[in-house]
Coordinates of C-alpha atoms in Angstrom, one line a residue:
Chain A
M1 CA 156.7 52.2 129.1
S2 CA 153.5 51.7 131.0
E3 CA 152.9 48.6 132.9
E4 CA 149.7 46.7 132.5
A5 CA 147.0 47.9 134.8
I6 CA 146.4 45.7 137.8
K7 CA 143.0 44.0 137.6
L8 CA 141.1 43.6 140.8
G9 CA 139.4 40.3 141.6
G10 CA 135.8 39.5 140.6
K11 CA 132.7 41.5 141.3
K12 CA 132.2 42.6 144.9
K13 CA 130.3 40.1 146.8
S14 CA 126.9 41.3 147.9
T15 CA 126.8 41.6 151.6
F16 CA 124.1 41.6 154.2
M17 CA 124.5 45.4 154.6
D18 CA 124.1 45.9 150.9
K19 CA 120.8 44.1 151.0
V20 CA 119.5 46.2 153.9
K21 CA 120.6 49.4 152.2
E22 CA 118.5 48.5 149.2
L23 CA 115.4 48.2 151.4
L24 CA 115.8 51.5 153.2
P25 CA 115.1 55.1 152.0
E26 CA 118.5 56.8 151.3
G27 CA 120.1 53.4 152.1
G28 CA 119.5 54.1 155.8
N29 CA 122.7 56.2 155.6
L30 CA 124.4 53.0 156.5
N31 CA 127.7 54.0 154.8
L32 CA 127.9 57.5 156.3
C33 CA 129.3 56.3 159.7
L34 CA 132.2 58.4 161.1
T35 CA 132.6 56.0 164.0
C36 CA 131.9 58.8 166.6
G37 CA 130.3 56.2 168.9
A38 CA 127.4 58.4 170.1
C39 CA 125.2 55.4 169.4
S40 CA 127.2 53.2 171.8
S41 CA 127.2 55.9 174.5
G42 CA 123.4 56.1 174.4
C43 CA 122.5 52.4 173.8
P44 CA 121.1 50.5 176.8
A45 CA 122.5 47.2 175.2
T46 CA 126.1 48.5 174.8
G47 CA 128.5 45.9 176.2
L48 CA 126.1 43.0 176.2
E49 CA 127.5 39.9 174.4
G50 CA 130.6 41.9 173.6
M51 CA 128.7 44.0 171.2
D52 CA 127.6 47.7 170.8
P53 CA 125.9 49.5 167.9
R54 CA 129.1 51.1 166.5
K55 CA 130.8 47.7 166.5
F56 CA 127.7 46.0 164.9
L57 CA 127.6 48.6 162.1
R58 CA 131.4 48.3 161.5
M59 CA 131.2 44.5 161.3
A60 CA 128.3 44.8 158.8
A61 CA 130.4 47.3 156.8
L62 CA 133.3 44.9 156.7
G63 CA 131.0 42.1 155.4
M64 CA 131.1 40.0 158.5
D65 CA 127.7 38.6 157.6
E66 CA 128.1 35.3 159.5
E67 CA 128.8 37.1 162.8
I68 CA 126.2 39.8 162.3
T69 CA 123.4 37.4 161.5
T70 CA 124.2 35.0 164.4
S71 CA 125.0 37.4 167.2
P72 CA 122.3 37.0 170.0
W73 CA 122.9 40.7 170.7
V74 CA 120.2 41.6 168.2
W75 CA 117.7 40.1 170.5
M76 CA 118.9 42.3 173.4
C77 CA 118.2 45.5 171.5
T78 CA 114.9 46.9 172.7
M79 CA 114.3 48.7 169.4
C80 CA 114.2 52.0 171.4
Q81 CA 115.9 53.9 168.5
R82 CA 118.1 55.9 170.8
C83 CA 121.1 55.1 168.4
I84 CA 119.5 56.7 165.4
Y85 CA 118.2 59.6 167.5
V86 CA 121.7 60.6 168.7
C87 CA 123.5 59.7 165.5
P88 CA 124.8 62.9 163.8
M89 CA 124.6 61.0 160.5
K90 CA 121.1 59.7 161.1
I91 CA 122.1 56.1 160.4
D92 CA 119.3 53.6 160.6
I93 CA 121.0 51.1 162.9
P94 CA 117.6 49.8 164.3
Q95 CA 116.7 48.6 160.8
L96 CA 120.1 46.9 160.4
V97 CA 119.4 45.1 163.7
Y98 CA 115.8 44.3 162.6
N99 CA 117.0 42.7 159.4
A100 CA 119.6 40.8 161.2
R101 CA 116.8 39.3 163.4
A102 CA 114.9 38.4 160.2
A103 CA 117.9 36.4 159.0
W104 CA 117.5 34.0 161.9
P105 CA 115.6 30.7 161.2
R106 CA 112.2 31.4 162.8
E107 CA 112.4 28.4 165.1
K108 CA 115.7 29.6 166.5
R109 CA 114.5 33.0 167.5
P110 CA 114.1 33.6 171.3
K111 CA 111.3 31.4 172.7
G112 CA 109.5 34.2 174.7
I113 CA 109.0 36.4 171.7
L114 CA 108.3 33.5 169.3
G115 CA 105.7 32.0 171.7
S116 CA 104.0 35.4 172.2
C117 CA 103.8 35.9 168.4
D118 CA 102.4 32.4 167.9
M119 CA 99.8 33.0 170.6
A120 CA 98.6 36.2 168.9
L121 CA 98.1 34.3 165.7
R122 CA 95.8 31.8 167.4
N123 CA 92.6 33.8 167.4
E124 CA 91.2 37.2 166.3
S125 CA 92.1 39.0 169.5
G126 CA 95.7 39.4 168.4
S127 CA 96.6 38.9 172.0
A128 CA 100.1 37.6 173.0
M129 CA 98.4 35.9 176.0
G130 CA 96.2 33.9 173.6
T131 CA 93.0 35.3 175.3
S132 CA 89.9 34.8 173.2
P133 CA 87.5 37.7 172.3
D134 CA 84.8 36.1 174.7
D135 CA 87.2 36.1 177.6
F136 CA 88.2 39.7 177.0
R137 CA 84.6 40.8 176.9
F138 CA 83.8 38.9 180.1
V139 CA 86.7 40.6 182.0
V140 CA 85.9 44.1 180.7
E141 CA 82.3 43.9 181.6
D142 CA 83.0 42.3 185.0
V143 CA 85.6 45.0 186.0
L144 CA 83.4 47.8 184.7
E145 CA 80.4 46.7 186.7
E146 CA 82.5 46.3 189.8
Y147 CA 83.9 49.9 189.6
R148 CA 80.6 51.5 188.7
E149 CA 79.1 50.0 191.9
A150 CA 82.1 50.7 194.2
Q151 CA 82.7 54.3 193.0
P152 CA 79.4 56.1 192.5
E153 CA 81.2 59.1 190.8
F154 CA 81.9 56.7 188.0
A155 CA 78.5 55.1 187.8
E156 CA 78.0 56.3 184.2
M157 CA 81.5 55.2 183.0
Q158 CA 81.5 53.1 179.8
A159 CA 83.9 50.5 178.4
P160 CA 82.3 49.6 175.1
I161 CA 83.3 46.8 172.8
D162 CA 82.5 47.0 169.1
K163 CA 80.5 50.3 169.4
Q164 CA 79.6 51.3 165.9
G165 CA 80.7 54.9 164.9
A166 CA 82.8 55.6 168.1
E167 CA 85.4 58.3 167.4
F168 CA 88.4 56.5 168.9
F169 CA 89.4 52.8 168.5
L170 CA 91.5 51.8 171.5
N171 CA 93.7 48.8 171.8
Q172 CA 95.0 47.3 175.0
N173 CA 98.0 45.4 176.2
S174 CA 96.7 42.0 176.9
R175 CA 98.5 41.4 180.1
E176 CA 96.1 43.7 182.0
P177 CA 92.8 41.8 181.3
V178 CA 94.5 38.5 182.2
T179 CA 96.8 39.3 185.1
E180 CA 96.1 42.9 186.3
P181 CA 92.5 43.7 185.4
D182 CA 92.4 46.7 187.8
E183 CA 95.0 48.4 185.7
L184 CA 92.5 48.7 182.9
V185 CA 90.5 51.2 184.8
P186 CA 92.6 54.4 185.1
L187 CA 92.6 55.0 181.3
W188 CA 88.8 54.3 181.2
K189 CA 88.4 57.0 183.9
I190 CA 90.4 59.5 182.0
L191 CA 88.5 58.9 178.8
H192 CA 85.2 59.1 180.8
L193 CA 86.1 62.4 182.5
A194 CA 87.3 63.9 179.2
G195 CA 84.0 62.9 177.6
I196 CA 85.7 60.8 174.9
D197 CA 83.6 58.6 172.6
W198 CA 85.7 55.4 172.3
T199 CA 85.5 51.7 171.9
Y200 CA 87.5 48.5 172.1
G201 CA 87.2 45.9 169.4
S202 CA 86.4 42.3 169.9
K203 CA 88.9 41.6 167.1
G204 CA 92.4 43.0 167.2
W205 CA 92.1 44.5 170.7
G206 CA 95.6 43.1 171.7
G207 CA 97.9 46.1 171.4
E208 CA 101.3 44.5 171.7
N209 CA 102.7 43.1 168.5
Y210 CA 105.4 40.5 169.3
C211 CA 105.5 39.4 165.7
M212 CA 107.1 42.8 164.9
F213 CA 109.8 42.2 167.6
L214 CA 110.2 38.7 166.2
A215 CA 110.9 40.2 162.8
D216 CA 108.2 38.0 161.3
D217 CA 107.0 40.5 158.6
D218 CA 104.0 38.4 157.4
A219 CA 102.7 37.8 160.9
W220 CA 103.3 41.4 161.9
K221 CA 101.3 42.6 158.8
H222 CA 98.5 40.1 159.5
L223 CA 98.1 41.4 163.1
A224 CA 98.2 45.0 162.1
T225 CA 95.8 44.5 159.2
N226 CA 93.4 42.6 161.4
T227 CA 93.0 45.3 164.0
V228 CA 93.0 48.3 161.6
Q229 CA 90.4 46.6 159.4
H230 CA 88.2 46.1 162.4
A231 CA 88.5 49.8 163.4
D232 CA 87.4 50.7 159.9
E233 CA 84.5 48.3 160.0
L234 CA 83.3 50.1 163.2
G235 CA 83.6 53.4 161.4
C236 CA 86.2 54.8 164.0
K237 CA 88.0 57.9 163.0
V238 CA 91.1 57.6 165.1
Y239 CA 93.1 54.5 166.0
L240 CA 94.6 55.0 169.5
N241 CA 97.6 52.7 169.9
T242 CA 98.4 52.3 173.6
E243 CA 101.6 50.4 173.0
Chain B
M1 CA 150.1 100.6 140.3
N2 CA 148.5 103.8 141.4
S3 CA 145.8 103.1 144.0
Q4 CA 146.2 106.4 145.9
T5 CA 142.7 107.5 145.1
K6 CA 141.0 104.1 145.4
K7 CA 138.5 103.3 148.2
V8 CA 137.3 99.9 149.4
M9 CA 134.6 98.9 151.8
V10 CA 135.2 96.0 154.1
I11 CA 132.0 94.6 155.6
G12 CA 132.8 92.8 158.9
G13 CA 135.4 93.8 161.5
G14 CA 136.5 90.4 162.7
I15 CA 140.0 89.1 162.2
A16 CA 139.5 88.7 158.4
G17 CA 137.9 92.1 157.9
M18 CA 140.5 93.9 160.0
T19 CA 143.4 92.1 158.2
A20 CA 142.0 92.9 154.8
A21 CA 141.4 96.5 155.8
W22 CA 144.9 96.9 157.2
E23 CA 146.6 95.2 154.2
L24 CA 144.7 97.5 151.8
A25 CA 145.4 100.6 153.9
R26 CA 149.1 99.7 153.9
A27 CA 149.0 99.7 150.1
G28 CA 147.6 103.2 150.1
V29 CA 143.9 102.4 149.7
E30 CA 141.2 104.3 151.7
V31 CA 139.2 101.8 153.7
A32 CA 135.7 102.0 155.2
L33 CA 135.5 99.2 157.8
V34 CA 131.9 98.4 158.7
E35 CA 131.1 96.3 161.8
K36 CA 127.7 95.2 162.9
A37 CA 128.6 94.9 166.6
A38 CA 129.6 97.7 168.8
F39 CA 133.3 96.6 168.9
L40 CA 136.0 95.4 166.5
G41 CA 137.4 91.9 166.5
G42 CA 134.3 89.7 166.1
Y43 CA 134.5 86.3 167.7
S44 CA 138.2 86.1 167.3
I45 CA 138.9 88.8 169.9
Q46 CA 137.0 86.7 172.4
Y47 CA 139.6 83.9 172.4
A48 CA 142.3 83.8 175.1
C49 CA 146.0 83.2 174.8
K50 CA 146.8 79.5 175.0
A51 CA 150.5 79.6 175.7
T52 CA 152.1 77.0 178.0
D53 CA 155.7 77.7 178.7
Q54 CA 155.9 78.4 175.0
C55 CA 153.6 79.9 172.4
Q56 CA 151.1 77.4 170.9
Q57 CA 150.5 79.6 167.8
C58 CA 146.7 79.9 168.5
G59 CA 146.6 83.4 166.9
A60 CA 144.7 85.1 169.8
C61 CA 147.5 87.7 170.3
G62 CA 147.6 88.2 166.5
V63 CA 144.0 89.4 166.7
E64 CA 145.0 91.9 169.4
K65 CA 147.9 93.1 167.3
M66 CA 145.8 93.5 164.2
L67 CA 143.2 95.5 166.2
A68 CA 146.0 97.7 167.4
N69 CA 147.1 98.1 163.8
V70 CA 143.6 99.0 162.7
I71 CA 143.0 101.7 165.3
G72 CA 146.4 103.2 164.6
E73 CA 145.8 103.4 160.8
P74 CA 144.5 106.7 159.6
R75 CA 143.4 105.4 156.2
I76 CA 140.8 103.1 157.9
R77 CA 137.5 104.8 158.8
V78 CA 135.6 102.7 161.3
Y79 CA 131.8 102.3 161.3
L80 CA 130.6 100.4 164.4
A81 CA 127.0 99.2 165.0
A82 CA 126.5 99.6 161.3
E83 CA 125.5 97.4 158.4
A84 CA 125.3 97.6 154.7
A85 CA 121.7 98.0 153.5
A86 CA 122.2 98.3 149.7
V87 CA 125.0 98.1 147.2
A88 CA 124.3 99.8 143.9
G89 CA 126.4 100.0 140.7
D90 CA 129.0 97.8 138.9
G91 CA 132.1 99.5 140.2
P92 CA 132.3 102.0 141.5
F93 CA 129.6 101.0 144.0
T94 CA 127.4 103.1 146.2
V95 CA 127.0 101.4 149.5
T96 CA 124.2 102.6 151.8
L97 CA 124.9 102.0 155.5
R98 CA 122.3 101.9 158.3
A99 CA 122.5 101.4 162.1
S100 CA 122.5 97.8 163.1
G101 CA 120.8 98.6 166.4
N102 CA 123.7 97.3 168.6
Q103 CA 124.9 99.5 171.4
P104 CA 128.1 99.5 173.4
E105 CA 127.7 97.2 176.4
A106 CA 126.8 99.2 179.5
I107 CA 129.8 99.7 181.8
D108 CA 129.8 100.8 185.4
A109 CA 131.6 103.9 186.6
A110 CA 134.5 101.9 188.0
C111 CA 135.4 101.1 184.5
G112 CA 135.5 104.7 183.3
K113 CA 139.2 104.4 183.1
G114 CA 139.1 100.8 183.9
Y115 CA 140.9 99.6 180.9
E116 CA 144.1 100.8 182.7
K117 CA 143.0 99.7 186.2
D118 CA 141.3 96.4 185.5
P119 CA 141.8 95.6 181.9
A120 CA 140.4 92.1 182.1
A121 CA 137.1 92.8 183.7
C122 CA 136.5 96.0 181.7
A123 CA 137.6 94.4 178.4
A124 CA 134.9 91.8 179.0
A125 CA 132.4 94.5 179.6
R126 CA 133.2 96.3 176.3
G127 CA 134.7 94.8 173.3
Y128 CA 137.0 92.2 175.0
S129 CA 140.1 94.3 174.4
I130 CA 141.7 97.4 175.8
H131 CA 142.3 98.4 172.1
N132 CA 138.5 98.8 171.6
A133 CA 138.5 101.5 174.4
V134 CA 139.3 104.2 171.9
F135 CA 135.9 103.9 170.3
Y136 CA 133.9 104.9 173.5
K137 CA 133.5 108.1 175.4
A138 CA 133.7 108.0 179.2
D139 CA 129.9 108.1 179.4
G140 CA 129.6 104.8 177.4
G141 CA 128.5 106.1 174.0
F142 CA 130.6 106.0 170.8
D143 CA 133.2 108.7 170.4
P144 CA 132.3 110.4 167.1
R145 CA 135.9 111.3 166.5
R146 CA 136.7 107.6 166.1
V147 CA 133.4 106.0 165.0
A148 CA 131.7 107.3 161.9
A149 CA 127.9 107.5 161.7
P150 CA 126.2 105.3 159.1
E151 CA 126.1 107.1 155.7
S152 CA 126.2 106.5 152.0
V153 CA 129.7 105.6 150.7
E154 CA 131.2 105.5 147.2
V155 CA 133.8 102.7 146.9
D156 CA 135.7 101.0 144.1
A157 CA 135.4 97.5 145.6
V158 CA 133.8 95.6 148.5
V159 CA 135.2 92.8 150.7
V160 CA 132.6 90.6 152.4
A161 CA 134.2 89.5 155.7
T162 CA 131.0 88.9 157.7
G163 CA 132.3 85.8 159.5
F164 CA 130.4 83.0 161.1
V165 CA 128.2 82.1 164.1
P166 CA 129.3 79.5 166.7
F167 CA 127.0 76.4 166.7
N168 CA 124.1 76.8 169.1
P169 CA 124.1 73.5 171.2
D170 CA 120.4 73.8 171.8
E171 CA 120.1 72.1 168.4
K172 CA 121.6 69.0 170.0
P173 CA 119.3 68.8 173.1
T174 CA 120.9 65.7 174.7
Y175 CA 123.9 67.9 175.8
R176 CA 121.4 70.0 177.8
Y177 CA 123.4 73.2 177.4
R178 CA 121.7 76.1 179.3
Q179 CA 119.9 73.5 181.5
V180 CA 123.0 72.0 183.2
A181 CA 125.1 75.0 184.5
N182 CA 128.5 73.4 184.1
V183 CA 128.0 72.4 180.4
V184 CA 129.6 75.3 178.4
T185 CA 130.7 75.9 174.9
G186 CA 134.3 76.4 173.8
L187 CA 133.5 80.1 173.3
D188 CA 132.1 80.4 176.8
L189 CA 135.3 78.9 178.1
E190 CA 137.4 81.4 176.1
R191 CA 135.4 84.4 177.2
A192 CA 135.6 83.3 180.9
K193 CA 139.4 83.0 180.5
R194 CA 139.5 86.5 179.2
V195 CA 137.5 87.8 182.2
Y196 CA 139.1 85.7 185.0
G197 CA 142.3 84.9 183.4
D198 CA 141.6 81.2 184.2
V199 CA 139.1 78.4 183.8
R200 CA 136.1 78.6 186.1
R201 CA 132.9 76.5 186.7
P202 CA 129.9 78.7 186.0
S203 CA 127.9 77.2 188.9
D204 CA 130.3 78.3 191.8
G205 CA 133.3 80.0 190.2
A206 CA 135.5 77.2 191.4
L207 CA 138.5 75.7 189.5
P208 CA 137.4 72.4 188.1
K209 CA 139.3 69.2 189.1
K210 CA 138.0 67.0 186.3
M211 CA 137.2 68.5 183.0
A212 CA 135.9 67.1 179.6
F213 CA 136.0 68.4 176.1
I214 CA 133.5 67.0 173.6
Q215 CA 134.6 67.5 170.0
C216 CA 132.6 67.9 166.7
V217 CA 129.5 69.5 168.4
G218 CA 127.4 70.7 165.5
S219 CA 129.9 69.8 162.8
R220 CA 130.0 66.7 160.6
D221 CA 126.3 66.3 161.2
E222 CA 124.1 65.0 158.4
R223 CA 120.9 65.4 160.6
L224 CA 121.5 69.2 160.9
G225 CA 122.8 69.6 157.4
H226 CA 126.3 70.5 158.6
L227 CA 128.6 68.0 156.9
W228 CA 131.7 70.1 157.1
C229 CA 134.6 69.9 159.6
S230 CA 134.8 73.3 161.3
Q231 CA 138.7 73.1 161.3
A232 CA 139.0 75.5 164.3
C233 CA 137.6 73.4 167.1
C234 CA 140.4 70.7 167.5
P235 CA 143.0 73.4 167.5
Y236 CA 141.2 75.7 170.1
A237 CA 140.1 72.9 172.3
L238 CA 143.4 71.0 172.4
R239 CA 145.5 74.2 172.9
S240 CA 143.1 75.4 175.6
A241 CA 143.2 72.1 177.3
L242 CA 147.0 71.9 177.2
A243 CA 147.4 75.5 178.4
T244 CA 145.0 74.8 181.3
R245 CA 146.8 71.6 182.2
F246 CA 150.1 73.4 182.1
K247 CA 148.8 75.9 184.6
H248 CA 147.1 73.3 186.8
P249 CA 149.1 70.1 186.5
E250 CA 146.7 68.3 188.9
L251 CA 143.8 68.9 186.6
D252 CA 142.3 65.7 185.0
I253 CA 141.3 66.3 181.4
T254 CA 139.4 64.0 179.0
V255 CA 139.0 64.7 175.3
F256 CA 136.1 62.8 173.7
Y257 CA 136.6 62.8 169.9
M258 CA 136.0 60.9 166.7
D259 CA 139.2 62.0 165.0
I260 CA 141.6 64.9 165.5
Q261 CA 142.1 67.7 163.0
N262 CA 145.7 68.9 162.3
T263 CA 146.6 72.2 164.0
T264 CA 150.0 73.4 162.8
N265 CA 153.1 72.1 161.1
S266 CA 154.5 70.8 164.4
F267 CA 151.3 69.0 165.0
D268 CA 152.8 65.5 165.7
T269 CA 154.9 66.9 168.6
F270 CA 151.9 68.9 169.9
Y271 CA 149.5 66.0 169.7
E272 CA 152.0 63.7 171.5
Q273 CA 152.3 66.3 174.3
C274 CA 148.5 66.3 174.5
R275 CA 148.2 62.5 174.6
Q276 CA 150.8 62.3 177.4
S277 CA 149.0 64.8 179.7
M278 CA 145.3 64.0 179.0
R279 CA 143.1 61.1 178.3
F280 CA 141.7 60.7 174.8
V281 CA 138.5 58.6 174.4
R282 CA 137.4 57.8 170.9
T283 CA 133.6 57.9 171.7
I284 CA 131.2 60.8 171.8
P285 CA 129.1 60.9 175.0
V286 CA 125.5 62.0 174.5
D287 CA 123.6 62.4 177.8
M288 CA 124.3 65.0 180.5
Y289 CA 122.8 64.9 184.0
E290 CA 123.4 67.4 186.8
T291 CA 124.5 65.9 190.1
E292 CA 123.6 67.5 193.5
D293 CA 126.9 69.3 193.8
G294 CA 126.9 70.7 190.3
G295 CA 128.8 67.9 188.6
V296 CA 127.9 66.7 185.2
R297 CA 127.3 62.9 185.0
T298 CA 127.6 61.4 181.5
R299 CA 127.7 57.9 180.0
F300 CA 130.0 56.7 177.3
M301 CA 131.6 53.5 176.0
A302 CA 135.1 52.8 177.1
E303 CA 137.2 51.8 174.1
E304 CA 139.3 49.1 175.7
D305 CA 136.5 46.7 176.7
G306 CA 133.5 48.1 174.9
L307 CA 131.6 48.5 178.2
P308 CA 129.5 51.5 179.1
V309 CA 130.9 53.7 181.9
E310 CA 129.4 56.6 183.8
E311 CA 131.7 59.4 185.0
I312 CA 131.2 62.8 186.7
F313 CA 133.0 65.9 185.4
D314 CA 133.1 69.3 187.1
L315 CA 133.0 71.0 183.8
V316 CA 132.1 69.8 180.3
V317 CA 133.2 71.9 177.3
L318 CA 131.3 71.5 174.0
S319 CA 133.7 72.2 171.1
V320 CA 131.1 74.0 169.0
G321 CA 131.8 74.4 165.3
I322 CA 131.7 77.2 162.8
M323 CA 128.3 77.9 161.2
P324 CA 127.4 80.3 158.4
G325 CA 126.2 83.7 159.6
N326 CA 122.4 84.0 160.2
D327 CA 122.4 87.1 157.9
N328 CA 124.0 85.2 155.0
P329 CA 120.9 84.6 152.9
A330 CA 119.7 88.2 153.2
L331 CA 123.2 89.6 152.6
A332 CA 123.8 87.3 149.6
E333 CA 120.6 88.5 148.0
M334 CA 121.4 92.2 148.8
L335 CA 124.9 91.9 147.4
G336 CA 123.9 89.8 144.4
I337 CA 126.4 87.1 145.2
G338 CA 125.2 83.5 145.9
L339 CA 125.6 81.1 148.8
G340 CA 127.0 77.6 148.5
A341 CA 124.9 74.6 149.5
E342 CA 126.2 74.8 153.0
G343 CA 125.2 78.4 153.6
F344 CA 128.6 80.1 153.3
F345 CA 129.3 82.6 150.5
A346 CA 129.9 80.9 147.2
R347 CA 133.4 81.0 145.9
P348 CA 133.0 79.9 142.3
D349 CA 136.7 80.0 141.3
L350 CA 138.6 77.2 143.0
L351 CA 141.9 78.9 142.1
N352 CA 140.9 82.3 143.3
T353 CA 138.9 81.7 146.4
S354 CA 138.3 85.4 147.2
A355 CA 136.4 86.1 144.0
T356 CA 132.6 86.1 143.9
V357 CA 130.2 86.0 140.9
R358 CA 130.1 89.8 141.0
N359 CA 133.1 91.8 139.7
G360 CA 134.5 94.0 142.4
L361 CA 133.0 92.0 145.3
F362 CA 135.3 89.8 147.2
V363 CA 135.1 87.3 150.1
A364 CA 137.5 86.9 153.0
G365 CA 137.7 84.6 156.1
T366 CA 134.9 82.5 157.5
A367 CA 132.2 84.2 155.5
G368 CA 133.5 81.8 152.8
G369 CA 133.8 78.7 155.0
P370 CA 135.3 77.4 158.2
M371 CA 138.8 78.3 159.0
T372 CA 141.1 79.2 162.0
I373 CA 142.4 82.6 163.0
S374 CA 145.6 82.2 161.0
G375 CA 143.6 80.7 158.1
S376 CA 141.3 83.8 158.2
M377 CA 144.3 86.1 158.2
A378 CA 145.8 84.3 155.2
S379 CA 142.5 84.3 153.4
A380 CA 142.1 88.1 154.1
G381 CA 145.6 88.7 152.7
Q382 CA 144.7 86.9 149.5
S383 CA 141.5 88.9 149.2
A384 CA 143.4 92.2 149.7
A385 CA 145.9 91.1 147.0
A386 CA 143.0 90.2 144.7
V387 CA 141.4 93.6 145.4
L388 CA 144.6 95.5 144.6
Q389 CA 144.9 93.6 141.4
Y390 CA 141.3 94.4 140.5
L391 CA 141.9 98.1 141.4
G392 CA 144.9 98.2 139.2
R393 CA 142.7 97.0 136.3
A394 CA 139.7 99.1 137.1

């Protein structure tokens, strides 16, 4: 009477997307996609390298791991999170992209980001420009002195480094002290006029974290720990991340 | 079955409530029809006819017809601007009504007899339909001969037909509804069609040349907790688009969608007609910017080549979905019947979807979940049948 049941082939192969799902709360909703394409309408990287967020997620869902983990498109994503913001199903596409980056051999990742991460690991500044704590201190003090003299209304302005017990710990994109030192000043002025008690740190003052964009988790953690620990050592109550 | 002496309250005077009331009255039951607004018909009476050279079966005229049936039916006592405050007993029930606080829309003197002179404009001012005119005196107040004042009513059964609310697009801020004048909802479009008899841009009253519909606004949305398909938006948007295109063949219409919900049993023919006269893009745009001349600039991904495109539309229509009524939690508690996880009234018996957990209380129409006008009428018919069966037993 009844025919023998058809047996499907062996266990489903674990795919890249399955692994990412395990890492994320609620599996990042990665299998809730209705393919509405709102992500691709909003994404600044849509159309680059023949890729867009909807296509990327569909390819991941189809188990096209090889294509997903080698597409240079993941490095064109700015991690702006626009896709998840407009997604009606709140699908964590940015984390899928991030983990696809992490699947690349470190030495093959884009040179600019890789070099900036390596620079930040060189000394305790955490600066992608490789600037040392001494150089940072020199620039800050030099610029401060110049403005206090040139603009008498800011004669009392401070730009402290390693001030114990300051309320706010402020970090700083390291391009300014190196290439545009005058750009440091507007924020100092605002903090001064607002009567804020703040400090830079000699360690971990570099605010940008290229190791995060490189998807190098260990280095990212190292940089973040370095700066937060220093803020704790100084007894600061609030960490002000300017990046 | 002898139901001559039976009395039923129907809470909600939209298409489901009116249909249930009329079906019950036709079977000899006395009906108290209670409506929170100052007119009958709910949202369904605000939708315009979508015929091309032939009827598209949208159901809008069915609502008019049902409203005419209800006002001509002596067994239906109508309470307007009224709501149920308490329901006591296990059948029979004592229902206490109170004023909802709504008043008939103000109407200028020109519309004193305006339903005859200028039915469209005056209908928009009060109750959207000439049939609602019987409820008002010339001075604008309710006519006490046609509208009963809130009171305490003894009934043998209660039908909950309190309907839905349209999705509020403010909850999806990238569409910038209310900030960009020519971004409207499907309901706004329908109301405007009832007033002007045609599609108009809000900014300058001009006929649009290039128009877009965006589907699934507020439905199928995990972020907002609205996972359901609202079922009515594909039908109303496509029929409205097709009817407008028929009237203005030069009009350029784009429909942005993720997939299309079936409308009727002749859906394949209908959909083919739509695809031939409009552009369908299977991507949902998200950002709306106002151009200097009132256009709406938006960006979306073109399907063919996967590249982003920017286009300017004269009018963007958001096909908003069907949401549970704002009063549902309070009503469910007062009535002693639960809500489902999605916020519509719970219908615990899958094979008898008008039954609630409380004997003698029934649900009809979109109070129980999303449905179209014809779906609501069918649901109300089932509820009326279930009530009659219950009354036969009671």
